[in-house]
mmCIF file with all atom_site columns, C-alpha atoms in Angstrom:
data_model
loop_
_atom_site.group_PDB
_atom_site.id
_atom_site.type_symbol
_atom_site.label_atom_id
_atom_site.label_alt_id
_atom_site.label_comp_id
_atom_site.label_asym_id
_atom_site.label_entity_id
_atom_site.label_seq_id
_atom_site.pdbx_PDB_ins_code
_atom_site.Cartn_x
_atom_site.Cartn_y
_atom_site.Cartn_z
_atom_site.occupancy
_atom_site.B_iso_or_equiv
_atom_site.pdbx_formal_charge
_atom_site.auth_seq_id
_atom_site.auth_comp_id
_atom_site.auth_asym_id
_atom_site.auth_atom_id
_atom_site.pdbx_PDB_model_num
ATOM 1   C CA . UNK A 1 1   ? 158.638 83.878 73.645 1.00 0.00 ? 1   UNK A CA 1
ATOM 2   C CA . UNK A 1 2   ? 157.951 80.478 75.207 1.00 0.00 ? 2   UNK A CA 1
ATOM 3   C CA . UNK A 1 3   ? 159.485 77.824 73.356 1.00 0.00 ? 3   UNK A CA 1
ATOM 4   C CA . UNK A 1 4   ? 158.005 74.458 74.004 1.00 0.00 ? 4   UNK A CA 1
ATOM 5   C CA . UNK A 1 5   ? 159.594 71.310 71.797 1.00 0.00 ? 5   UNK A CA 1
ATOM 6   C CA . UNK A 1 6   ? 158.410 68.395 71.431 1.00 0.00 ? 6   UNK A CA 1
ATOM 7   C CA . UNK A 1 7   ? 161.276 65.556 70.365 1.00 0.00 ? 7   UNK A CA 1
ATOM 8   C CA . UNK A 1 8   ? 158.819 63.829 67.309 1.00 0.00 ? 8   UNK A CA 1
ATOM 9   C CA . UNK A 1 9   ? 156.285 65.081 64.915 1.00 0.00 ? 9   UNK A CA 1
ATOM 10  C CA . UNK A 1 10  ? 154.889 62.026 64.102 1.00 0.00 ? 10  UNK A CA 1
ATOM 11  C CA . UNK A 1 11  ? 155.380 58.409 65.286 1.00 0.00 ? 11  UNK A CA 1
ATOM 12  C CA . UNK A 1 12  ? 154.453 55.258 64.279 1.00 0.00 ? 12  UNK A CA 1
ATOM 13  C CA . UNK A 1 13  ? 155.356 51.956 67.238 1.00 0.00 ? 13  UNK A CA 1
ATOM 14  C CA . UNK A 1 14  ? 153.816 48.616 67.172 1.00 0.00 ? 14  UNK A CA 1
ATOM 15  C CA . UNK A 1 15  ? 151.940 47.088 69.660 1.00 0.00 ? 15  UNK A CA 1
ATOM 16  C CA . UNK A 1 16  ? 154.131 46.263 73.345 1.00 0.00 ? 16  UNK A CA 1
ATOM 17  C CA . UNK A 1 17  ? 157.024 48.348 72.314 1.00 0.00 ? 17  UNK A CA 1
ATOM 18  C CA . UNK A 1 18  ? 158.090 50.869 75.188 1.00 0.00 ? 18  UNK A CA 1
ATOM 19  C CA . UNK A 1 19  ? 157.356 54.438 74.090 1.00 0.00 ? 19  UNK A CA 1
ATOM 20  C CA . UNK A 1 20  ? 159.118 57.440 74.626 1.00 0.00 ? 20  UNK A CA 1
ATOM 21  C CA . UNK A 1 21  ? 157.465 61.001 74.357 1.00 0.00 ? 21  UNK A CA 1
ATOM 22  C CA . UNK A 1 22  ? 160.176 64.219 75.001 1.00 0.00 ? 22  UNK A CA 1
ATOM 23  C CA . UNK A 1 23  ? 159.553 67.692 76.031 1.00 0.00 ? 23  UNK A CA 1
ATOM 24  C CA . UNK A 1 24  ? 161.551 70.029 76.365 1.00 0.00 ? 24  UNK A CA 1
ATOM 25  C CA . UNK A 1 25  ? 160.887 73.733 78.002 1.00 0.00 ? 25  UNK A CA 1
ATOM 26  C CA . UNK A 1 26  ? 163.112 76.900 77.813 1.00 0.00 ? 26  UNK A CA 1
ATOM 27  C CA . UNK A 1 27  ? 161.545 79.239 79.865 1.00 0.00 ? 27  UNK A CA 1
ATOM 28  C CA . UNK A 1 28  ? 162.367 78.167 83.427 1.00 0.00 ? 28  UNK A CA 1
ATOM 29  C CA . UNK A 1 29  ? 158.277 77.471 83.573 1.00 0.00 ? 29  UNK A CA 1
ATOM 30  C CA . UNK A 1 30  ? 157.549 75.197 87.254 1.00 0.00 ? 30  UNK A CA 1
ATOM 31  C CA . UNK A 1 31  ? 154.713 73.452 85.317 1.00 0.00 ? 31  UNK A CA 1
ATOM 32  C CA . UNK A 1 32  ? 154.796 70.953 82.983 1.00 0.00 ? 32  UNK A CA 1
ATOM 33  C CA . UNK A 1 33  ? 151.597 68.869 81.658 1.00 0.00 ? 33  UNK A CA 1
ATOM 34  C CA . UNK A 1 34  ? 151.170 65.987 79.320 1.00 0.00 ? 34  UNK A CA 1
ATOM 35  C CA . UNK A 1 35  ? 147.621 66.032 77.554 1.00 0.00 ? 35  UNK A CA 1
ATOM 36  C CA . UNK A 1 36  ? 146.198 63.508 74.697 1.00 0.00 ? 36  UNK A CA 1
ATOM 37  C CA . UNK A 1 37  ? 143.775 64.925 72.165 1.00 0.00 ? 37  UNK A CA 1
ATOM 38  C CA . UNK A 1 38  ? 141.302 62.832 70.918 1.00 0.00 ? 38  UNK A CA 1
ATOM 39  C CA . UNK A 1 39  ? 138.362 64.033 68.156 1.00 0.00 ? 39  UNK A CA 1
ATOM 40  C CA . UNK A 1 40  ? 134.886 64.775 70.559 1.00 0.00 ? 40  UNK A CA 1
ATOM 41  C CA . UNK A 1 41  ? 136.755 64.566 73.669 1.00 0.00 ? 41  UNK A CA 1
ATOM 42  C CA . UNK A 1 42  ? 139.582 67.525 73.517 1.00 0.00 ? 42  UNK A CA 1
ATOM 43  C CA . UNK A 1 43  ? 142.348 67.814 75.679 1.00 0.00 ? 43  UNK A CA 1
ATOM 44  C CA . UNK A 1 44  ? 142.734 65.277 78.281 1.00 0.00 ? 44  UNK A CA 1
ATOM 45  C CA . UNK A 1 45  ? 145.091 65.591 81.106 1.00 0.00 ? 45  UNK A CA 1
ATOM 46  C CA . UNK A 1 46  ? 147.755 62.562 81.410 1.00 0.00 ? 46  UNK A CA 1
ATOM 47  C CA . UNK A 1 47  ? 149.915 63.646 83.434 1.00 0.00 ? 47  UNK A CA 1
ATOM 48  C CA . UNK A 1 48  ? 151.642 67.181 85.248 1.00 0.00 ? 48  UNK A CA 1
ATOM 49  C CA . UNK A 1 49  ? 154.952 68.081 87.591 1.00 0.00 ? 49  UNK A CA 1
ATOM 50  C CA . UNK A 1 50  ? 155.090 70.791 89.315 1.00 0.00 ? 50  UNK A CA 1
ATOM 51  C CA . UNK A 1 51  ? 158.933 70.458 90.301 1.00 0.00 ? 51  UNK A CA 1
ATOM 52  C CA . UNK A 1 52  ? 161.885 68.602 89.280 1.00 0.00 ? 52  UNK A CA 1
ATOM 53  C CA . UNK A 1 53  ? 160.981 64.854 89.719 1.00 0.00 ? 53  UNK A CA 1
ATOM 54  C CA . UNK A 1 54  ? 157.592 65.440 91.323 1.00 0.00 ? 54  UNK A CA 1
ATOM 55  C CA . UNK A 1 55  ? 155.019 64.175 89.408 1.00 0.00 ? 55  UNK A CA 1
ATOM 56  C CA . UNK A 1 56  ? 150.684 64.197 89.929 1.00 0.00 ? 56  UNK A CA 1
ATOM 57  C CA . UNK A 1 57  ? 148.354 62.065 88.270 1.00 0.00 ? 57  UNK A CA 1
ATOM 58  C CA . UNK A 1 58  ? 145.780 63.440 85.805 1.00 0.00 ? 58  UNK A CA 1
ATOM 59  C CA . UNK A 1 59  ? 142.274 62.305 84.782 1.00 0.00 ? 59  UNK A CA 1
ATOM 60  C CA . UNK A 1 60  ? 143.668 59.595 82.334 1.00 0.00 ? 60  UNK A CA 1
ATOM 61  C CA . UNK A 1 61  ? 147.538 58.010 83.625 1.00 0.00 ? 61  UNK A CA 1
ATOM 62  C CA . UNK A 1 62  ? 146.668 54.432 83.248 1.00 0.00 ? 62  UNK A CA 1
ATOM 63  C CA . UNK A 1 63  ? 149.326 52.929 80.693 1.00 0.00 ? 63  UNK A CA 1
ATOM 64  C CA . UNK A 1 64  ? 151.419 55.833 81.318 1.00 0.00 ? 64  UNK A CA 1
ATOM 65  C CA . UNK A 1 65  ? 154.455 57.093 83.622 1.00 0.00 ? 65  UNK A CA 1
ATOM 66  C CA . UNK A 1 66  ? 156.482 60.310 83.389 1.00 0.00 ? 66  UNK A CA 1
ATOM 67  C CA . UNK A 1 67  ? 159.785 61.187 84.774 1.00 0.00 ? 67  UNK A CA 1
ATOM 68  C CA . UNK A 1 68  ? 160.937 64.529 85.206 1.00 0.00 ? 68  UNK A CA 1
ATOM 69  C CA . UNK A 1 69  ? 164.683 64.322 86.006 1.00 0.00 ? 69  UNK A CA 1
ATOM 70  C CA . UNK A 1 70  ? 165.501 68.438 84.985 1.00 0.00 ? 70  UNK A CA 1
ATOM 71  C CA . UNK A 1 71  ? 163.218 71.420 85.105 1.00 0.00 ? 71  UNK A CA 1
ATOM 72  C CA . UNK A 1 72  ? 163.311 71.625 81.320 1.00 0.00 ? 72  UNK A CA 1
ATOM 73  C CA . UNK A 1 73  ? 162.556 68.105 80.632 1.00 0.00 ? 73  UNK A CA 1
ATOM 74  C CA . UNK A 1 74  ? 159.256 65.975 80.819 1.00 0.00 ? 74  UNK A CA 1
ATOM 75  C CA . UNK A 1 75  ? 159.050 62.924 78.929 1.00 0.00 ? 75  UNK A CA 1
ATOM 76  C CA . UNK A 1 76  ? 155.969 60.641 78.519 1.00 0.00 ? 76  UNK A CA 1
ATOM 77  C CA . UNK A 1 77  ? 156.498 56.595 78.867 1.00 0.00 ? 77  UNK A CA 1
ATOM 78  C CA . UNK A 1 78  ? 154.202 54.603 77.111 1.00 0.00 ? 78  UNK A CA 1
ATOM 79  C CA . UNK A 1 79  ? 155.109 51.450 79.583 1.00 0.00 ? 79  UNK A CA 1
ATOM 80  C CA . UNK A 1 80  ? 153.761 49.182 76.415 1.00 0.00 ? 80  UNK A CA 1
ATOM 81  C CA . UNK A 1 81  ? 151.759 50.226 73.549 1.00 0.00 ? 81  UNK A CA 1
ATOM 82  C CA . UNK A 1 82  ? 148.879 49.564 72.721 1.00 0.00 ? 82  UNK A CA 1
ATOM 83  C CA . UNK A 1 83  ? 146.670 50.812 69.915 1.00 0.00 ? 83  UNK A CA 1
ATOM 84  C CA . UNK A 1 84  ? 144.002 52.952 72.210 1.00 0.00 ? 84  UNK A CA 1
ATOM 85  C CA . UNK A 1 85  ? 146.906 54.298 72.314 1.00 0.00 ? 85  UNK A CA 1
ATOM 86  C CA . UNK A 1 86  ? 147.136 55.761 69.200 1.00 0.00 ? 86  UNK A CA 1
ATOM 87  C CA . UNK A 1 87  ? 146.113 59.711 69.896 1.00 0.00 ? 87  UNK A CA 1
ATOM 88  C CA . UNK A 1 88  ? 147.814 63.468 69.669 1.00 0.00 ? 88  UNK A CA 1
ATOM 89  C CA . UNK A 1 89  ? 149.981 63.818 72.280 1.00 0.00 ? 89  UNK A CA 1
ATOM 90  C CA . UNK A 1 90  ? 150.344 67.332 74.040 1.00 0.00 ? 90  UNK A CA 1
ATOM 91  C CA . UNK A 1 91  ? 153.154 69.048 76.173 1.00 0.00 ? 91  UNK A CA 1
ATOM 92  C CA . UNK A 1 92  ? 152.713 72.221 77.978 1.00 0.00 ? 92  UNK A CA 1
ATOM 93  C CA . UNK A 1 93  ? 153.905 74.422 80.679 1.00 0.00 ? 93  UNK A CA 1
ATOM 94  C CA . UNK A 1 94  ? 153.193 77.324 82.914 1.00 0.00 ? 94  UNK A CA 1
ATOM 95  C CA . UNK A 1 95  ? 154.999 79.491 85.532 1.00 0.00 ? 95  UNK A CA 1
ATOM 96  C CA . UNK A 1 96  ? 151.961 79.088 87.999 1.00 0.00 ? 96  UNK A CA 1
ATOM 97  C CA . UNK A 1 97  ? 148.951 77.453 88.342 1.00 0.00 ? 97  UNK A CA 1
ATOM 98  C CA . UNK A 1 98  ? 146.499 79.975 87.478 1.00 0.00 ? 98  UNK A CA 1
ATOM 99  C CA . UNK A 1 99  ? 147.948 81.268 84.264 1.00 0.00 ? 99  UNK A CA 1
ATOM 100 C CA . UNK A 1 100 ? 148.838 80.659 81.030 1.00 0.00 ? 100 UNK A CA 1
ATOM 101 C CA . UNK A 1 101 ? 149.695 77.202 79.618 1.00 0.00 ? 101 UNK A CA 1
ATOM 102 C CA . UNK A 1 102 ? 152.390 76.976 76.584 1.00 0.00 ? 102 UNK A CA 1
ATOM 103 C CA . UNK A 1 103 ? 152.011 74.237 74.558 1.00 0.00 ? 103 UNK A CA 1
ATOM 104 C CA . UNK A 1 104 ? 154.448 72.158 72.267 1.00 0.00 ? 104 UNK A CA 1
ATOM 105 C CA . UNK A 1 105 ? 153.311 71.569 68.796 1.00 0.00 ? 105 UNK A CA 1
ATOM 106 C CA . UNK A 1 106 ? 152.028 68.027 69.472 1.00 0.00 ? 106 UNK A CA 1
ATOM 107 C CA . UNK A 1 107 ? 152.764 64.440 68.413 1.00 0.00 ? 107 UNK A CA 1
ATOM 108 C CA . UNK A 1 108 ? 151.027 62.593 66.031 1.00 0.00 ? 108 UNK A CA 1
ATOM 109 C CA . UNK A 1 109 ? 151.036 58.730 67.405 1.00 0.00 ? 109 UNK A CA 1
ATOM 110 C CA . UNK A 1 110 ? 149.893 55.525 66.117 1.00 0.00 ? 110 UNK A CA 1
ATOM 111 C CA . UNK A 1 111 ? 150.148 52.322 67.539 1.00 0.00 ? 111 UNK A CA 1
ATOM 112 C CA . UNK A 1 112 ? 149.792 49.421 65.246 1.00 0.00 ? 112 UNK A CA 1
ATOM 113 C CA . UNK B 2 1   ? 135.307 65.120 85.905 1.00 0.00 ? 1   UNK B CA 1
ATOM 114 C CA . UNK B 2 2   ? 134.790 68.856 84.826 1.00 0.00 ? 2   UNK B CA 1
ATOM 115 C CA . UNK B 2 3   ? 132.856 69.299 81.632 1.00 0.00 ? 3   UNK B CA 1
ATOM 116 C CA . UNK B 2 4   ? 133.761 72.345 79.729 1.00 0.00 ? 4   UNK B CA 1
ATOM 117 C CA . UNK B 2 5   ? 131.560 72.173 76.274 1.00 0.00 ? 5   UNK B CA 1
ATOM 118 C CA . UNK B 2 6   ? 130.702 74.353 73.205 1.00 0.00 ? 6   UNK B CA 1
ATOM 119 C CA . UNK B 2 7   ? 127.375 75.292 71.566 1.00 0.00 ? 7   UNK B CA 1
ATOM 120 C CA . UNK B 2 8   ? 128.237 74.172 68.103 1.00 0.00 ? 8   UNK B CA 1
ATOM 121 C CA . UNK B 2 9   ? 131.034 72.133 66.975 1.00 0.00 ? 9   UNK B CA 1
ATOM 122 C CA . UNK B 2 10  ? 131.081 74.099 63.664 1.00 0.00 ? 10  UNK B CA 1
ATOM 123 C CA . UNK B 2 11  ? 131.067 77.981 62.257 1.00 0.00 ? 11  UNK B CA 1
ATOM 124 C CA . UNK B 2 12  ? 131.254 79.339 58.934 1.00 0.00 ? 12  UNK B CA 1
ATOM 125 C CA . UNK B 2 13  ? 131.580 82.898 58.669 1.00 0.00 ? 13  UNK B CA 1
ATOM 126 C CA . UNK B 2 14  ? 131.972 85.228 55.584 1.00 0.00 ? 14  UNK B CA 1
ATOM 127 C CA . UNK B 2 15  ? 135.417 87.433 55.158 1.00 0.00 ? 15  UNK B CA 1
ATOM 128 C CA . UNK B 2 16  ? 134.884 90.542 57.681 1.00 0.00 ? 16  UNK B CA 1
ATOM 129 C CA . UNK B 2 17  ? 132.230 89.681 59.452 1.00 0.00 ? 17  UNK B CA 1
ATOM 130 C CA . UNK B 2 18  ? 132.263 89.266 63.136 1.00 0.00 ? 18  UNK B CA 1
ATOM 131 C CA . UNK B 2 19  ? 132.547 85.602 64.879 1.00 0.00 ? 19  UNK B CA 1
ATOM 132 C CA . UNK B 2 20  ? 131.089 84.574 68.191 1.00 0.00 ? 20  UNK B CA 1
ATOM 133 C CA . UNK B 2 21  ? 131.954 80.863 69.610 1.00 0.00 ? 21  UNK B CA 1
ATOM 134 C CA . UNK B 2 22  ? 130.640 79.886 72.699 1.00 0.00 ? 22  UNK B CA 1
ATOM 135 C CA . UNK B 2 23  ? 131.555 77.719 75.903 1.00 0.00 ? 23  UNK B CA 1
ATOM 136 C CA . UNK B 2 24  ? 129.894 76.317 78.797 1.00 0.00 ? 24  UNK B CA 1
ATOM 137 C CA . UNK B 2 25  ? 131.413 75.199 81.420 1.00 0.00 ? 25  UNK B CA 1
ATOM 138 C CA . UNK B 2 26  ? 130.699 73.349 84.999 1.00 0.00 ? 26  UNK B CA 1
ATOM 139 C CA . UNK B 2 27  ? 132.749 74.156 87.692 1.00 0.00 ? 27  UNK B CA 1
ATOM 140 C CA . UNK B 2 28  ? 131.509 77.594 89.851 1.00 0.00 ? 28  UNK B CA 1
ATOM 141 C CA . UNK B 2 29  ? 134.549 77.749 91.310 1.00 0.00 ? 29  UNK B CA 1
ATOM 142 C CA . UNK B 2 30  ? 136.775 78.219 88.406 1.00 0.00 ? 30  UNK B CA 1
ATOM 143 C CA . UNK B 2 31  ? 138.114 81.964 88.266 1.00 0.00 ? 31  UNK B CA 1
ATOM 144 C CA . UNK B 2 32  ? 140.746 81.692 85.222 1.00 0.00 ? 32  UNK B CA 1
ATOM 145 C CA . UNK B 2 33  ? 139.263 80.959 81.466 1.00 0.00 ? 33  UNK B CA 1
ATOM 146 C CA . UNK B 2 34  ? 141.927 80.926 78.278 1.00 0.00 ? 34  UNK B CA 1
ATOM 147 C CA . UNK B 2 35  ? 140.852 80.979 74.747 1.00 0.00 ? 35  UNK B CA 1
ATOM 148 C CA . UNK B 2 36  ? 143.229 78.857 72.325 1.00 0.00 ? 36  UNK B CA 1
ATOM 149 C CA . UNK B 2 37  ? 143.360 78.799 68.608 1.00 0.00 ? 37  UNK B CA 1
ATOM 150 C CA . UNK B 2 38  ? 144.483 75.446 67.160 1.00 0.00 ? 38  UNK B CA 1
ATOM 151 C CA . UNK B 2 39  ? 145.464 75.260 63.641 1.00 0.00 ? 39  UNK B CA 1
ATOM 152 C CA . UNK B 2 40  ? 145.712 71.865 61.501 1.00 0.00 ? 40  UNK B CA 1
ATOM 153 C CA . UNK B 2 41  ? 148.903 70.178 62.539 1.00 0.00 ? 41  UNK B CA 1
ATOM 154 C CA . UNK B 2 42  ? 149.907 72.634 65.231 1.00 0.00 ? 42  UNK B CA 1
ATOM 155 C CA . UNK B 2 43  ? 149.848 73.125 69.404 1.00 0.00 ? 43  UNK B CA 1
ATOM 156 C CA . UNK B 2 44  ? 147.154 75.324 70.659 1.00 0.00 ? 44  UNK B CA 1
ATOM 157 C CA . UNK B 2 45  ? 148.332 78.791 70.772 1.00 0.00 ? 45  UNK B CA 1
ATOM 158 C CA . UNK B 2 46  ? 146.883 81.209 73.849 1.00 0.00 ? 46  UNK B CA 1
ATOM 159 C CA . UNK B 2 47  ? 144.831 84.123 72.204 1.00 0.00 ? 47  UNK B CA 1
ATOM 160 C CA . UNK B 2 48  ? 143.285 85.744 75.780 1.00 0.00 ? 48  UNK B CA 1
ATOM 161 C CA . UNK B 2 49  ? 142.308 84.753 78.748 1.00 0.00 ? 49  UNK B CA 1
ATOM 162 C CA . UNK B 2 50  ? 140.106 86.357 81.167 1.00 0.00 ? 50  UNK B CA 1
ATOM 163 C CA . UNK B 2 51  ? 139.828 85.609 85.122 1.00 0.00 ? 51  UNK B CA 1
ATOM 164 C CA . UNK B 2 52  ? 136.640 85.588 86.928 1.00 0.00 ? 52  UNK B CA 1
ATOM 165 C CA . UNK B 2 53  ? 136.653 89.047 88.806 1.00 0.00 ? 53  UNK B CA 1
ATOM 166 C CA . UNK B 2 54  ? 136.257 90.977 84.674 1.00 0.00 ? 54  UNK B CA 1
ATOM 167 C CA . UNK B 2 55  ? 133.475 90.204 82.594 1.00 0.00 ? 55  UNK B CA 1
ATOM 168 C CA . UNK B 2 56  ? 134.968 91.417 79.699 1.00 0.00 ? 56  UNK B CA 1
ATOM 169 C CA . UNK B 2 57  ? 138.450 92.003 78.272 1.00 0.00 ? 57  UNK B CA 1
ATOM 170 C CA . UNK B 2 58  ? 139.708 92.824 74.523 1.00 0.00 ? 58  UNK B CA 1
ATOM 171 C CA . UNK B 2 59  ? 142.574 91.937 72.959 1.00 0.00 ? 59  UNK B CA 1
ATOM 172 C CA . UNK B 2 60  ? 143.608 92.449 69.209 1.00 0.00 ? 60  UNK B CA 1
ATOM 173 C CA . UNK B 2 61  ? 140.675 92.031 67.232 1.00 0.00 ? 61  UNK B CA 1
ATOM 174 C CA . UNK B 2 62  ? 138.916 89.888 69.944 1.00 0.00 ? 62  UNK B CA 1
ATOM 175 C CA . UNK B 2 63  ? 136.818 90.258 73.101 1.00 0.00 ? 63  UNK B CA 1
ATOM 176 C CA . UNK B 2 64  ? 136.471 87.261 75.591 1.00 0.00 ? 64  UNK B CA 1
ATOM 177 C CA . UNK B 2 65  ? 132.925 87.615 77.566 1.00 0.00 ? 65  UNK B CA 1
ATOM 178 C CA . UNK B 2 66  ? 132.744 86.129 81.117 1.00 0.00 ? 66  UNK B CA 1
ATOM 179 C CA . UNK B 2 67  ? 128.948 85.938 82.300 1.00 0.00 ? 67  UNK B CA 1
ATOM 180 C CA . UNK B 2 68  ? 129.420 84.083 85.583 1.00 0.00 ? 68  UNK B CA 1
ATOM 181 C CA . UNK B 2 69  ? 125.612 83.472 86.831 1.00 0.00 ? 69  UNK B CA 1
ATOM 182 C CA . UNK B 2 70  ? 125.265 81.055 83.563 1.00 0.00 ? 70  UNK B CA 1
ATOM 183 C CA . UNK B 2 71  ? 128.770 80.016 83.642 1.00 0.00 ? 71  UNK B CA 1
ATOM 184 C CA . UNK B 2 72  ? 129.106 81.112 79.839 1.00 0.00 ? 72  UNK B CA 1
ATOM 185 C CA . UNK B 2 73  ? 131.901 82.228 78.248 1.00 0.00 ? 73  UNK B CA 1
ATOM 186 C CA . UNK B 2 74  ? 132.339 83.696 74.613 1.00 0.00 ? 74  UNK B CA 1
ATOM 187 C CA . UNK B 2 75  ? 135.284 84.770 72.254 1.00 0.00 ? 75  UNK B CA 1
ATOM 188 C CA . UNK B 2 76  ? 134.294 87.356 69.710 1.00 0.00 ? 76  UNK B CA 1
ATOM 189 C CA . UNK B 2 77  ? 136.323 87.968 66.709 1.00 0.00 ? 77  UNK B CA 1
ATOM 190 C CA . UNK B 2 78  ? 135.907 90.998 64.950 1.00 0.00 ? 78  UNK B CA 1
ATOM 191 C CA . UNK B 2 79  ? 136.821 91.434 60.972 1.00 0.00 ? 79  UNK B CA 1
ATOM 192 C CA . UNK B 2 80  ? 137.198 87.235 61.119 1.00 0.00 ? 80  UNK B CA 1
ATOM 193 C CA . UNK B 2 81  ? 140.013 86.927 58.141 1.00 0.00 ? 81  UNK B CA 1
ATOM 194 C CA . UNK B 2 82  ? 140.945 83.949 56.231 1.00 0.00 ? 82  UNK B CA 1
ATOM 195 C CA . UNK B 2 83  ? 144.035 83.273 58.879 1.00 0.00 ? 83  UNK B CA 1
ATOM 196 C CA . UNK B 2 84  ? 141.617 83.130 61.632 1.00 0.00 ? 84  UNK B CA 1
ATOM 197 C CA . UNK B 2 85  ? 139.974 79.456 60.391 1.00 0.00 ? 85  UNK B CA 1
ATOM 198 C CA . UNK B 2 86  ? 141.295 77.153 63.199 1.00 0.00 ? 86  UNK B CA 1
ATOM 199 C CA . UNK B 2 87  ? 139.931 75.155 65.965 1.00 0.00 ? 87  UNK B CA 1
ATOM 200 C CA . UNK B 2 88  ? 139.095 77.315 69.309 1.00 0.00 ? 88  UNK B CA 1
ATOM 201 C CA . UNK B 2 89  ? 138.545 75.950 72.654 1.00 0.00 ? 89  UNK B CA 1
ATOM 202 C CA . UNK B 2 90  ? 138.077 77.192 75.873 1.00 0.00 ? 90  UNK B CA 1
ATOM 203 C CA . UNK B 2 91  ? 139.634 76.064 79.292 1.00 0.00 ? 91  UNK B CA 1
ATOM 204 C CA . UNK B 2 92  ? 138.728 76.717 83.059 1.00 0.00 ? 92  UNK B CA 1
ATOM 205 C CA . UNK B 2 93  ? 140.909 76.775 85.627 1.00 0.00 ? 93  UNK B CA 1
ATOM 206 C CA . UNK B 2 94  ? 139.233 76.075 88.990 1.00 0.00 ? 94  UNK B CA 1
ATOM 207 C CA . UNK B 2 95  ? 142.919 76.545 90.398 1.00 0.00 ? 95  UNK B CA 1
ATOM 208 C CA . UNK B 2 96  ? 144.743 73.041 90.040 1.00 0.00 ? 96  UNK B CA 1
ATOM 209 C CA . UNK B 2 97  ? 144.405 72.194 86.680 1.00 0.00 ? 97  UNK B CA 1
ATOM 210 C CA . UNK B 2 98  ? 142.726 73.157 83.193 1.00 0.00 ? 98  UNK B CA 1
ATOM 211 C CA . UNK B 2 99  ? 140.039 71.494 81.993 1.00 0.00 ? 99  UNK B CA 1
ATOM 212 C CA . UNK B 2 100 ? 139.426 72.001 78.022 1.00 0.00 ? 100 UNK B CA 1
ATOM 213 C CA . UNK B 2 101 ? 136.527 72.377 75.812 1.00 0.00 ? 101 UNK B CA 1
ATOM 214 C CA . UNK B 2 102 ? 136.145 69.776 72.658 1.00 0.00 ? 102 UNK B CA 1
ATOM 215 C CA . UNK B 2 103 ? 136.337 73.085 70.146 1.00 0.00 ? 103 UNK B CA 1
ATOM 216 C CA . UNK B 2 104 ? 134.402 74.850 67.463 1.00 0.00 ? 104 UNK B CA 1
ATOM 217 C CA . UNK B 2 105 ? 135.984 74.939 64.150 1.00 0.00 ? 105 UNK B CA 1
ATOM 218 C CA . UNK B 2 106 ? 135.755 78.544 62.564 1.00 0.00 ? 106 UNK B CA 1
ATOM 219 C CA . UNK B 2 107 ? 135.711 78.006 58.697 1.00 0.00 ? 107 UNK B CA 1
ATOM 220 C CA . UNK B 2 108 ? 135.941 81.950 57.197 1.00 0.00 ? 108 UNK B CA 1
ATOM 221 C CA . UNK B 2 109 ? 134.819 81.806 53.851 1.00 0.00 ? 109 UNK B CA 1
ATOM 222 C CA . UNK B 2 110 ? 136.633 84.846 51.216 1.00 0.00 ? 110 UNK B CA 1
#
């Protein structure tokens, strides 16, 4: 099975601090995503690489980077918080475009 | 943007009988559709997807309808158990990117 980690649970940052988001893939997947989840607006897409330090803008990248260094690795920046911030945050991959994404198990963050 | 919505944002279903959630969604040209499950606290987990030259395809207990001319697609669960209460959402793939659905939640009552 796909294993898709994400480094926290739950976080809690205040306002301005830099944040970092890990993610961490074992299946040798190309694709890696970073969504938010917010209640009445599902998954938005941050974020996605589709090789080692490539990276494409998704719907919603303002007040984020990523950096994709290994094929295993894709960590969210939060450049400085901010509390609209304050969402689940969602890692995922896929071998190909047009199937299946994996997801991590999420991150609970609040900004305050 | 794409929009990918639901019919109702809520379902409550009795222990063993069948559950159908609904999606709409925008884009003509999207040809791969997933069905996730998303339990409180977890990642979505895959349960079937479907792409756009089926209509229909079963899995375990469920049955993902495709009905491109209304750009509607449906995820029937059959026996709905206790385990099965969750969030679902759909996604299209128009073949760059997913775009997701806001969810139904599926309360099964014993």
């Amino acid at each position: 099975d796909v294993k898709v980690t994400q480094s926290s649970r739950y976080l809690v940052k205040r306002t301005g601090e830099k944040v970092f988001l890990e993610c961490v893939q074992d299946m040798d997947h190309e694709n890696m995503f970073w969504y938010r989840q917010d209640p009445g607006l599902g998954l938005r897409l941050i974020y996605f690489s589709y090789d080692v330090k490539m990276k494409e803008k998704g719907d919603i990248p303002e007040g984020y980077s990523v950096s994709r260094e290994k094929k295993e690795r894709f960590s969210l920046i939060l450049e400085s918080a901010s509390t609209n911030q304050t969402s689940m945050y969602l890692c995922a991959c896929s071998r190909g475009w047009n199937t299946e994404a994996f997801f991590g198990q999420g991150t609970r963050l609040t900004v305050v | 943007g794409e929009s990918v919505g639901l019919h109702l944002p809520t379902l409550s279903v009795q222990e063993g009988d069948n559950s159908i959630i609904n999606c709409a969604y925008s884009n003509s040209a999207s040809d791969y559709f997933i069905w996730y499950k998303q339990e409180s606290g977890k990642g979505p987990q895959f349960i079937i997807d479907i792409r756009s030259n089926m209509d229909k395809r079963q899995g375990q207990r469920v049955t993902v309808l495709l009905n491109k001319t209304v750009k509607h697609l449906s995820l029937q669960i059959a026996a709905t158990q206790p385990g099965d209460s969750a969030v679902y959402f759909c996604a299209e793939n128009p073949g760059n990117q997913f775009y997701f659905g806001t969810g139904t939640s599926l309360t099964v009552i014993p």
